[in-house]
Coordinates of C-alpha atoms in Angstrom, one line a residue:
Chain I
X80 CA 256.9 156.3 215.9
X81 CA 258.7 152.5 216.0
X82 CA 255.5 150.8 215.3
X83 CA 254.3 153.2 212.4
X84 CA 257.7 151.7 211.0
X85 CA 256.9 148.2 211.9
X86 CA 254.0 148.6 210.0
X87 CA 255.1 150.6 207.0
X88 CA 258.1 147.6 206.0
X89 CA 255.3 145.4 206.1
X90 CA 253.1 146.4 204.1
X91 CA 255.6 147.8 201.5
X92 CA 256.5 143.8 202.0
X93 CA 253.0 143.0 201.3
X94 CA 253.4 145.5 197.7
X95 CA 255.6 143.5 195.9
X96 CA 253.6 140.6 196.5
X97 CA 250.4 142.5 195.2
X98 CA 250.2 142.2 191.3
X99 CA 248.4 145.8 191.3
X100 CA 251.6 147.4 192.2
X101 CA 253.4 146.3 189.5
X102 CA 250.9 146.3 187.0
X103 CA 249.9 150.5 188.2
X104 CA 254.6 150.7 187.7
X105 CA 254.5 149.5 184.1
X106 CA 251.2 151.9 183.7
X107 CA 253.0 154.5 184.8
X108 CA 255.7 153.6 182.8
X109 CA 254.6 153.3 180.1
X110 CA 252.7 156.3 179.9
X111 CA 255.4 158.4 180.8
X112 CA 258.5 157.2 178.5
X113 CA 255.5 157.5 175.8
X114 CA 255.1 161.0 176.5
X115 CA 259.2 161.4 177.6
X116 CA 259.8 159.9 173.6
X117 CA 257.5 162.4 171.4
X118 CA 258.5 165.4 173.7
X119 CA 261.4 165.0 172.7
X120 CA 261.5 164.1 169.0
X121 CA 259.3 167.2 169.1
X122 CA 260.5 170.1 170.9
X123 CA 264.4 168.9 170.9
X124 CA 265.3 170.0 173.4
X125 CA 267.5 168.7 176.6
X126 CA 264.6 169.6 179.0
X127 CA 262.0 167.8 181.2
X128 CA 260.1 170.4 181.6
X129 CA 257.3 169.7 179.3
X130 CA 257.2 166.2 180.3
X131 CA 257.2 167.0 184.1
X132 CA 255.7 170.4 183.9
X133 CA 252.2 169.7 181.9
X134 CA 249.2 167.5 181.4
X135 CA 251.6 164.1 181.3
X136 CA 251.3 164.2 185.4
X137 CA 247.5 163.6 185.3
X138 CA 248.7 159.8 184.6
X139 CA 249.7 160.3 188.6
X140 CA 246.8 161.2 189.1
X141 CA 244.7 157.9 188.1
X142 CA 247.6 155.9 189.5
X143 CA 248.6 156.4 193.0
X144 CA 245.0 156.2 193.9
X145 CA 245.4 153.2 192.2
X146 CA 248.5 152.3 194.9
X147 CA 246.7 153.4 197.9
X148 CA 243.1 151.7 197.4
X149 CA 243.9 148.3 199.5
X150 CA 245.3 150.4 202.1
X151 CA 242.6 150.6 204.7
X152 CA 239.8 149.3 202.4
X153 CA 241.3 145.5 201.9
X154 CA 242.0 145.6 206.2
X155 CA 238.5 147.2 206.9
X156 CA 236.6 144.0 204.4
X157 CA 239.1 141.3 206.0
X158 CA 238.1 141.6 209.6
X159 CA 242.4 142.1 210.0
X160 CA 241.9 146.0 211.1
X161 CA 240.8 143.8 214.2
X162 CA 243.9 142.6 215.6
X163 CA 246.3 145.9 214.1
X164 CA 243.6 148.1 215.9
X165 CA 243.6 146.0 219.8
X166 CA 247.3 146.1 219.6
X167 CA 249.0 148.5 221.4
X168 CA 249.5 151.4 218.1
X169 CA 247.8 154.6 218.2
X170 CA 245.5 155.1 215.5
X171 CA 247.7 158.1 213.7
X172 CA 250.5 155.1 213.8
X173 CA 249.2 152.8 211.9
X174 CA 248.1 156.0 209.3
X175 CA 251.3 156.9 209.0
X176 CA 253.3 153.6 208.7
X177 CA 251.0 152.7 205.9
X178 CA 251.0 156.1 203.9
X179 CA 255.1 155.8 204.3
X180 CA 254.9 151.9 202.9
X181 CA 252.8 153.9 200.0
X182 CA 255.3 156.4 199.6
X183 CA 258.7 153.9 199.5
X184 CA 257.1 152.0 196.9
X185 CA 256.1 155.3 194.6
X186 CA 259.9 156.8 194.8
X187 CA 261.1 153.0 193.8
X188 CA 258.5 153.6 191.0
X189 CA 260.5 156.6 190.1
X190 CA 263.8 154.8 189.7
X191 CA 263.2 153.8 186.2
X192 CA 262.2 156.8 185.3
X193 CA 265.9 158.2 185.8
X194 CA 266.8 156.9 182.2
X195 CA 264.9 159.5 181.3
X196 CA 267.7 162.5 182.0
X197 CA 270.1 159.8 181.5
X198 CA 269.0 160.2 177.4
X199 CA 269.7 163.7 177.7
X200 CA 272.5 163.9 179.0
X201 CA 273.9 161.7 176.7
X202 CA 272.5 163.3 174.1
X203 CA 272.3 166.7 174.6
X204 CA 273.6 169.1 177.8
X205 CA 270.7 169.1 179.9
X206 CA 270.5 171.9 182.6
X207 CA 270.5 170.2 186.3
X208 CA 269.0 171.9 187.9
X209 CA 265.9 171.8 186.7
X210 CA 265.9 167.8 185.8
X211 CA 266.3 168.0 190.0
X212 CA 264.0 170.3 191.2
X213 CA 261.6 168.5 188.7
X214 CA 261.8 165.1 190.9
X215 CA 261.5 166.7 193.9
X216 CA 258.1 168.3 192.6
X217 CA 256.8 165.1 191.0
X218 CA 257.4 163.7 194.5
X219 CA 255.9 165.5 196.7
X220 CA 253.5 166.0 194.2
X221 CA 253.1 162.1 194.3
X222 CA 252.4 163.1 198.1
X223 CA 250.1 164.9 198.4
X224 CA 248.0 162.6 195.8
X225 CA 249.4 159.1 198.2
X226 CA 247.8 161.2 201.3
X227 CA 244.9 161.8 199.3
X228 CA 244.5 158.1 198.4
X229 CA 245.3 157.4 202.1
X230 CA 242.5 159.3 203.0
X231 CA 240.1 157.5 200.6
X232 CA 241.2 154.0 201.5
X233 CA 240.0 154.6 205.1
X234 CA 236.2 155.9 204.5
X235 CA 235.1 152.6 203.0
X236 CA 236.2 148.8 203.3
X237 CA 236.3 148.4 199.2
X238 CA 238.9 149.0 197.4
X239 CA 237.5 149.4 194.3
X240 CA 235.3 152.8 196.1
X241 CA 238.8 153.7 198.2
X242 CA 240.7 153.6 194.2
X243 CA 237.5 155.7 192.9
X244 CA 237.3 158.2 195.6
X245 CA 240.8 158.3 195.1
X246 CA 240.8 159.5 191.4
X247 CA 237.8 162.0 192.0
X248 CA 239.5 163.5 195.3
X249 CA 242.9 164.2 193.3
X250 CA 241.1 165.0 190.0
X251 CA 239.0 168.1 192.2
X252 CA 241.7 169.3 194.0
X253 CA 243.6 169.4 190.4
X254 CA 241.3 171.0 188.5
X255 CA 240.0 173.9 191.0
X256 CA 241.9 176.6 189.9
X257 CA 239.6 176.1 186.5
X258 CA 236.8 177.6 188.5
X259 CA 238.8 180.7 188.9
X260 CA 237.6 182.1 185.6
X261 CA 234.2 182.1 186.7
X262 CA 234.8 184.1 189.6
X263 CA 237.4 187.5 191.2
X264 CA 238.9 189.4 193.3
X265 CA 240.8 187.2 196.4
X266 CA 237.8 184.5 195.7
X267 CA 239.8 183.4 192.8
X268 CA 243.1 184.2 194.4
X269 CA 241.9 180.9 196.6
X270 CA 241.1 178.6 194.1
X271 CA 244.4 179.5 192.4
X272 CA 245.7 178.8 195.7
X273 CA 243.9 175.2 197.0
X274 CA 244.5 173.5 193.0
X275 CA 247.5 171.0 192.8
X276 CA 248.1 172.1 189.5
X277 CA 249.3 175.3 190.5
X278 CA 252.3 173.5 192.9
X279 CA 253.9 171.5 189.8
X280 CA 255.0 174.0 187.3
X281 CA 257.5 176.1 188.8
X282 CA 259.6 173.0 190.1
X283 CA 260.2 171.6 186.5
X284 CA 261.0 175.1 185.5
X285 CA 263.9 175.2 188.4
X286 CA 262.9 177.1 191.0
X287 CA 262.0 175.5 194.5
X288 CA 259.2 178.0 196.3
X289 CA 259.0 176.9 200.1
X290 CA 254.9 178.3 199.0
X291 CA 255.0 175.2 197.2
X292 CA 256.3 173.2 199.2
X293 CA 254.3 174.3 202.1
X294 CA 251.2 173.9 200.4
X295 CA 251.6 169.9 199.5
X296 CA 252.9 169.7 202.6
X297 CA 249.6 170.4 204.0
X298 CA 247.1 168.2 202.2
X299 CA 249.6 165.0 203.8
X300 CA 249.4 166.8 206.3
X301 CA 245.6 167.3 206.4
X302 CA 245.0 164.3 204.7
X303 CA 246.5 161.7 207.2
X304 CA 245.4 163.9 210.0
X305 CA 241.2 163.4 208.5
X306 CA 242.1 159.7 207.9
X307 CA 242.8 159.5 211.3
X308 CA 240.2 160.7 212.7
X309 CA 238.2 158.2 210.0
X310 CA 240.1 155.4 211.6
X311 CA 238.9 157.1 215.1
X312 CA 235.2 157.0 214.0
X313 CA 234.7 153.2 212.5
X314 CA 235.8 152.6 216.3
X315 CA 233.2 154.1 217.6
X316 CA 230.4 152.4 214.9
Chain C
X209 CA 243.0 141.4 236.9
X210 CA 239.6 142.5 235.4
X211 CA 237.1 144.4 236.5
X212 CA 234.2 145.9 234.2
X213 CA 230.7 148.3 236.0
X214 CA 228.0 148.6 234.1
X215 CA 229.1 148.8 230.3
X216 CA 226.8 149.4 227.9
X217 CA 227.0 149.5 224.1
X218 CA 224.5 150.7 221.9
X219 CA 224.4 150.4 217.4
X220 CA 222.7 153.3 216.9
X221 CA 219.7 153.1 218.4
X222 CA 219.8 149.2 218.8
X223 CA 221.2 148.0 222.5
X224 CA 223.6 145.5 222.0
X225 CA 224.9 145.3 225.7
X226 CA 223.2 146.9 229.1
X227 CA 224.5 147.0 232.2
X228 CA 227.5 144.0 232.5
X229 CA 229.2 144.1 235.3
X230 CA 231.6 141.1 236.1
X231 CA 235.0 140.6 237.9
X232 CA 238.0 138.2 237.1
X233 CA 240.2 137.4 239.3
X234 CA 243.9 137.3 238.1
X235 CA 244.5 133.3 237.2
X236 CA 240.8 132.8 236.9
X237 CA 239.5 131.0 233.5
X238 CA 236.0 132.3 233.1
X239 CA 233.3 131.3 230.6
X240 CA 231.2 133.7 229.1
X241 CA 228.2 131.5 227.4
X242 CA 225.5 132.6 225.5
X243 CA 223.8 132.2 222.2
X244 CA 224.6 134.0 218.4
X245 CA 224.0 138.0 219.5
X246 CA 223.9 137.8 223.0
X247 CA 226.9 140.7 223.5
X248 CA 229.6 137.9 224.2
X249 CA 232.0 139.7 220.9
X250 CA 230.6 143.2 221.8
X251 CA 232.4 142.9 225.5
X252 CA 234.7 141.3 224.1
X253 CA 235.4 144.5 221.8
X254 CA 235.1 146.7 224.6
X255 CA 237.6 145.0 227.0
X256 CA 239.9 144.7 224.0
X257 CA 239.9 148.3 223.2
X258 CA 238.5 147.9 219.8
X259 CA 235.2 149.9 220.5
X260 CA 234.6 152.3 223.7
X261 CA 231.4 151.5 226.0
X262 CA 227.9 153.4 225.2
X263 CA 228.5 153.5 229.0
X264 CA 230.1 151.9 232.3
X265 CA 233.1 151.3 232.5
X266 CA 236.0 148.3 232.7
X267 CA 239.7 148.5 233.8
X268 CA 241.7 145.3 232.8
X269 CA 245.6 144.5 234.3
X270 CA 244.9 148.1 236.9
X271 CA 243.7 150.1 233.1
X272 CA 241.0 151.4 231.6
X273 CA 239.9 150.5 228.7
X274 CA 238.9 154.1 227.6
X275 CA 241.1 156.3 229.6
X276 CA 244.3 154.4 229.1
X277 CA 244.0 152.4 226.3
X278 CA 247.3 152.2 224.9
X279 CA 248.3 150.5 228.4
X280 CA 245.4 148.0 228.7
X281 CA 246.5 146.6 225.1
X282 CA 249.9 145.6 226.1
X283 CA 248.5 143.3 228.7
X284 CA 245.4 141.6 226.8
X285 CA 246.0 138.8 224.2
X286 CA 243.1 138.6 222.0
X287 CA 241.7 136.5 219.6
X288 CA 239.0 137.6 217.5
X289 CA 235.8 135.1 216.6
X290 CA 236.6 135.7 212.3
X291 CA 240.5 134.5 213.0
X292 CA 241.3 137.5 210.5
X293 CA 245.2 137.2 209.2
X294 CA 247.1 138.6 206.6
X295 CA 246.8 135.6 204.1
X296 CA 250.0 137.1 202.0
X297 CA 252.8 136.9 204.5
X298 CA 254.3 133.4 206.4
X299 CA 253.2 132.0 209.6
X300 CA 256.5 132.9 211.5
X301 CA 256.6 136.7 209.4
X302 CA 253.5 136.8 210.6
X303 CA 254.4 136.3 214.3
X304 CA 257.3 138.4 214.3
X305 CA 255.1 140.9 212.8
X306 CA 252.6 141.1 215.3
X307 CA 255.4 140.0 218.2
X308 CA 257.2 143.2 217.0
X309 CA 254.4 145.5 217.4
X310 CA 253.4 144.3 220.8
X311 CA 256.5 145.6 222.3
X312 CA 259.0 142.2 222.4
X313 CA 262.2 142.7 221.6
X314 CA 265.3 143.1 220.3
X315 CA 265.4 140.6 217.4
X316 CA 266.9 137.6 219.1
X317 CA 264.5 137.4 221.5
X318 CA 261.2 137.6 219.4
X319 CA 262.5 134.8 217.5
X320 CA 262.8 133.0 220.1
X321 CA 259.6 133.3 221.3
X322 CA 258.0 133.3 217.9
X323 CA 259.6 129.7 217.7
X324 CA 258.3 129.0 221.9
X325 CA 254.9 130.0 220.9
X326 CA 254.1 128.1 217.3
X327 CA 255.6 125.0 219.1
X328 CA 253.0 125.8 221.9
X329 CA 250.4 125.7 219.3
X330 CA 252.0 122.7 217.0
X331 CA 252.1 125.3 213.8
X332 CA 255.6 125.4 213.7
X333 CA 255.9 122.6 211.1
X334 CA 253.5 125.3 208.7
X335 CA 256.7 127.9 209.9
X336 CA 257.5 129.3 206.4
X337 CA 253.9 128.2 204.8
X338 CA 252.0 131.4 203.8
X339 CA 248.9 132.0 205.9
X340 CA 246.5 131.9 203.3
X341 CA 246.8 128.4 202.4
X342 CA 246.4 126.7 206.0
X343 CA 243.6 125.7 207.2
X344 CA 241.0 126.4 209.4
X345 CA 242.3 124.6 212.0
X346 CA 245.7 125.8 211.3
X347 CA 244.8 129.9 211.4
X348 CA 242.5 129.3 214.7
X349 CA 246.4 128.4 216.1
X350 CA 248.1 130.5 214.0
X351 CA 245.4 133.0 215.9
X352 CA 246.2 131.7 219.5
X353 CA 249.5 131.9 219.4
X354 CA 249.5 136.0 217.9
X355 CA 247.5 135.9 221.5
X356 CA 250.4 134.0 223.1
X357 CA 253.7 135.8 221.5
X358 CA 254.1 138.8 223.8
X359 CA 252.6 136.9 226.8
X360 CA 249.9 139.3 228.0
X361 CA 248.6 138.8 232.2
X362 CA 245.4 138.7 230.4
X363 CA 243.6 136.3 227.2
X364 CA 240.4 137.3 225.8
X365 CA 239.3 134.5 223.2
X366 CA 237.0 134.4 221.3
X367 CA 234.9 131.2 220.1
X368 CA 238.4 129.7 220.3
X369 CA 236.6 126.2 219.1
X370 CA 234.5 127.3 216.2
X371 CA 235.8 125.6 212.5
X372 CA 237.8 123.1 214.0
X373 CA 237.2 119.7 213.9
X374 CA 236.7 117.7 217.3
X375 CA 240.6 116.3 217.7
X376 CA 241.9 119.8 217.2
X377 CA 239.0 121.1 219.8
X378 CA 240.5 118.6 222.1
X379 CA 243.9 119.6 221.8
X380 CA 242.6 124.1 221.6
X381 CA 240.9 122.9 225.1
X382 CA 243.9 121.2 226.2
X383 CA 246.0 124.2 225.6
X384 CA 243.6 126.3 227.4
X385 CA 243.7 124.9 230.5
X386 CA 247.1 124.4 230.7
X387 CA 247.5 128.2 229.9
X388 CA 244.6 128.9 232.5
X389 CA 247.2 127.6 235.1
X390 CA 249.4 131.2 234.8
X391 CA 247.1 133.5 232.8
X392 CA 243.5 135.1 233.7
X393 CA 241.5 133.9 231.1
X394 CA 238.2 135.0 229.1
X395 CA 236.5 132.4 227.2
X396 CA 233.4 133.0 224.8
X397 CA 231.2 130.2 223.5
X398 CA 228.1 128.6 222.9
X399 CA 229.8 124.9 222.9
X400 CA 228.2 124.3 225.9
X401 CA 230.8 121.7 227.4
X402 CA 233.7 123.8 226.4
X403 CA 232.8 125.1 229.6
X404 CA 232.9 122.1 231.2
X405 CA 235.8 121.1 230.6
X406 CA 237.5 124.7 231.0
X407 CA 236.2 127.5 232.8
X408 CA 235.8 127.7 236.3
X409 CA 233.6 130.6 236.7
X410 CA 230.3 130.7 233.8
X411 CA 229.1 134.0 233.1
X412 CA 225.5 133.9 230.7
X413 CA 224.3 136.2 228.8
X414 CA 221.8 136.5 227.0
X415 CA 220.1 139.7 224.6
X416 CA 222.7 141.9 225.8
X417 CA 222.2 141.3 230.3
X418 CA 224.1 138.7 232.4
X419 CA 221.5 136.7 232.9
X420 CA 223.4 134.2 235.5
X421 CA 226.9 133.7 236.8
X422 CA 228.6 132.1 239.2
X423 CA 230.6 129.0 239.3
X424 CA 229.7 126.2 237.5
X425 CA 229.1 123.8 239.8
X426 CA 227.1 126.3 242.5
X427 CA 225.2 126.6 239.3
X428 CA 224.3 123.6 238.4
X429 CA 223.7 123.3 242.1
X430 CA 221.0 126.9 242.1
X431 CA 218.8 125.7 239.1
X432 CA 217.9 122.5 239.9
X433 CA 215.9 122.8 242.8
X434 CA 216.3 119.3 244.2
X435 CA 218.2 116.1 243.4
X436 CA 217.0 113.6 240.8
X437 CA 217.4 110.3 240.7
X438 CA 216.5 107.9 237.5
X439 CA 215.9 104.3 237.9
X440 CA 215.0 101.9 236.9
X441 CA 212.4 98.9 238.5
X442 CA 210.4 95.8 237.7
X443 CA 208.1 93.4 239.1
X444 CA 205.2 95.4 239.3
X445 CA 202.3 98.2 237.7
X446 CA 203.8 101.2 237.1
X447 CA 201.3 103.7 239.1
X448 CA 201.9 100.4 242.3
X449 CA 205.6 101.6 242.6
X450 CA 204.9 104.9 241.4
X451 CA 202.1 105.5 245.1
X452 CA 205.4 103.4 246.4
X453 CA 208.6 105.5 245.3
X454 CA 206.2 108.0 247.0
X455 CA 205.9 106.9 250.2
X456 CA 210.0 107.2 250.6
X457 CA 210.9 109.8 253.1
X458 CA 212.5 113.7 251.2
X459 CA 211.1 112.0 248.0
X460 CA 209.5 115.3 246.5
X461 CA 208.1 113.8 243.4
X462 CA 208.2 109.9 240.5
X463 CA 207.8 110.6 236.8
X464 CA 207.0 107.5 234.8
X465 CA 208.9 107.3 231.8
X466 CA 207.5 104.3 230.7
X467 CA 210.2 101.3 230.1
X468 CA 210.3 100.7 233.7
X469 CA 211.6 103.5 234.1
X470 CA 210.8 106.6 236.5
X471 CA 212.1 110.3 237.3
X472 CA 212.3 110.5 241.0
X473 CA 212.8 114.3 242.6
X474 CA 214.5 114.3 246.0
X475 CA 214.6 117.1 247.9
X476 CA 217.8 119.3 247.7
X477 CA 221.1 117.7 249.5
X478 CA 219.2 114.8 250.5
X479 CA 220.6 110.9 249.0
X480 CA 218.2 108.2 249.5
X481 CA 219.7 105.6 247.5
X482 CA 220.9 103.7 249.7
X483 CA 216.7 103.6 251.6
X484 CA 215.6 103.3 247.6
X485 CA 217.4 100.2 246.9
X486 CA 216.3 98.6 250.4
X487 CA 212.9 99.2 249.5
X488 CA 212.4 97.3 246.3
X489 CA 214.1 94.7 247.6
X490 CA 211.6 94.7 250.5
X491 CA 208.4 95.0 248.1
X492 CA 210.3 92.3 246.3
X493 CA 210.4 94.1 243.0
X494 CA 213.3 94.5 240.6
X495 CA 215.9 97.0 240.4
X496 CA 217.7 97.4 237.2
X497 CA 218.9 100.7 237.1
X498 CA 220.1 103.6 239.8
X499 CA 221.3 107.2 239.0
X500 CA 222.0 110.5 240.0
X501 CA 220.9 113.3 237.1
X502 CA 222.7 116.4 236.9
X503 CA 220.8 119.0 235.3
X504 CA 223.7 119.6 232.2
X505 CA 225.1 123.0 231.5
X506 CA 223.0 122.6 227.8
X507 CA 219.7 122.7 230.5
X508 CA 220.8 125.4 232.6
X509 CA 222.0 127.7 229.7
X510 CA 218.4 126.6 227.5
X511 CA 216.4 127.8 230.3
X512 CA 218.1 130.9 231.3
X513 CA 217.4 131.8 227.6
X514 CA 214.6 131.0 227.3
X515 CA 212.1 133.8 226.6
X516 CA 209.3 131.5 229.3
X517 CA 208.9 132.4 232.9
X518 CA 210.0 129.6 234.4
X519 CA 208.1 128.1 238.7
X520 CA 211.3 128.4 240.4
X521 CA 212.9 131.6 239.4
X522 CA 214.1 134.5 240.9
X523 CA 215.7 136.6 239.3
X524 CA 219.1 134.7 238.5
X525 CA 222.2 136.4 240.1
X526 CA 224.1 139.3 238.1

């Protein structure tokens, strides 16, 4: 596990040098900030629920795969993967390390958004419980999206393809519940459960439902497991 | 230290290497010679754990490269052909990262080791420069440093001097020769003189198979078929000289090369230079030059990797 942290640290340092990371952060903050302001004016409520419980989160679906697109694709393109893979490091440690770096950077990206609750506190009396659970939900949602993005990056040696694939897979996961309207019975419930969009709203309401937590952790685990397998099979070619 | 038996690798249905077998003893420097796409890189990638073989087995430092890949990798320092390094990292940062990844620690020891290895590979003055800004030659040296930083028993170097200028090539070669004293090294190249200078044993691979393997000198002797002499004799028409030379004992063939020059082939193991000189003087001719010709590694290489059958060819040893 030490190796995973070593790789994570290196990758995180690389994030700070890459322009993409800053562009992505700026884009996310601009969009979220815009929604935050507009929603505040319209609802006049000291609550983050309309912002984070709603469709503003779509911005994460587009932005987070851009953060992960480089993780494996660039190494596979430039050949640096060869020295990583021939080091005494397990494939799983490589994937985990890179994922953790993207997660750490995501958490740093969220820090500026803390001014939203600060603004609410200064001008109103927000409920802090829901605000905290909302952030937990955002972090878990981000974790899932970053997992999917990491998997996308492992599948290709082209960063653009990795980004597009990541966004595509994220959208798919997000939109699955909308298919539930076309079917009935247990299948509809399954489709509802599988969708990312079903597992965020409750957090904004102040509820920590362990089903949602399990869902996100499962998505993360499944993505990283698949990504590790993909890395292994690339060797076989 | 390294044992390889029947190593085979298919890319899809194309065989990249077939039935490759060889041994490398501890402290030996083995030269891996072959034209492009012969299978050198594939073999090295299997030994370093980058990919598993389709068949056969390989054991490095006592560990099977497939069953105990992690342990085997710990004992190997690898310089891949592409020398791909992270361009945004400084030399020192990169070497410290690789050292940590390979288990060199604690932090103080790691720093010390990185300094040592940078000095040895002469990149110390570039320590804080980002790798992306270095010339090819320096990047190669950083790559070599990375392979050495954990002081592995085995070094696997894929074309370590490609892209370097002549001065750098000499430096790297000297470094490898020095390292050969206490490391086991496999070095691949298509620069034949490199093998000449650095390696004790040579293995020639062609189209995925080993076509020759022996010590440098024995390989030369095996392929000669005879001793070759180069003479320049003036003072008589060339037919007369040719006939005269043919009359000498142990001479198998005389070939006039023009300009008073002749190539004389004698039986293996004979040295007729003294007798030939005396003969020329007795005949009243002028002996302008007399020297032994060694068949170069180049010729061995070309002979073994050309597709034409040669009259003296027995299946060259596997």
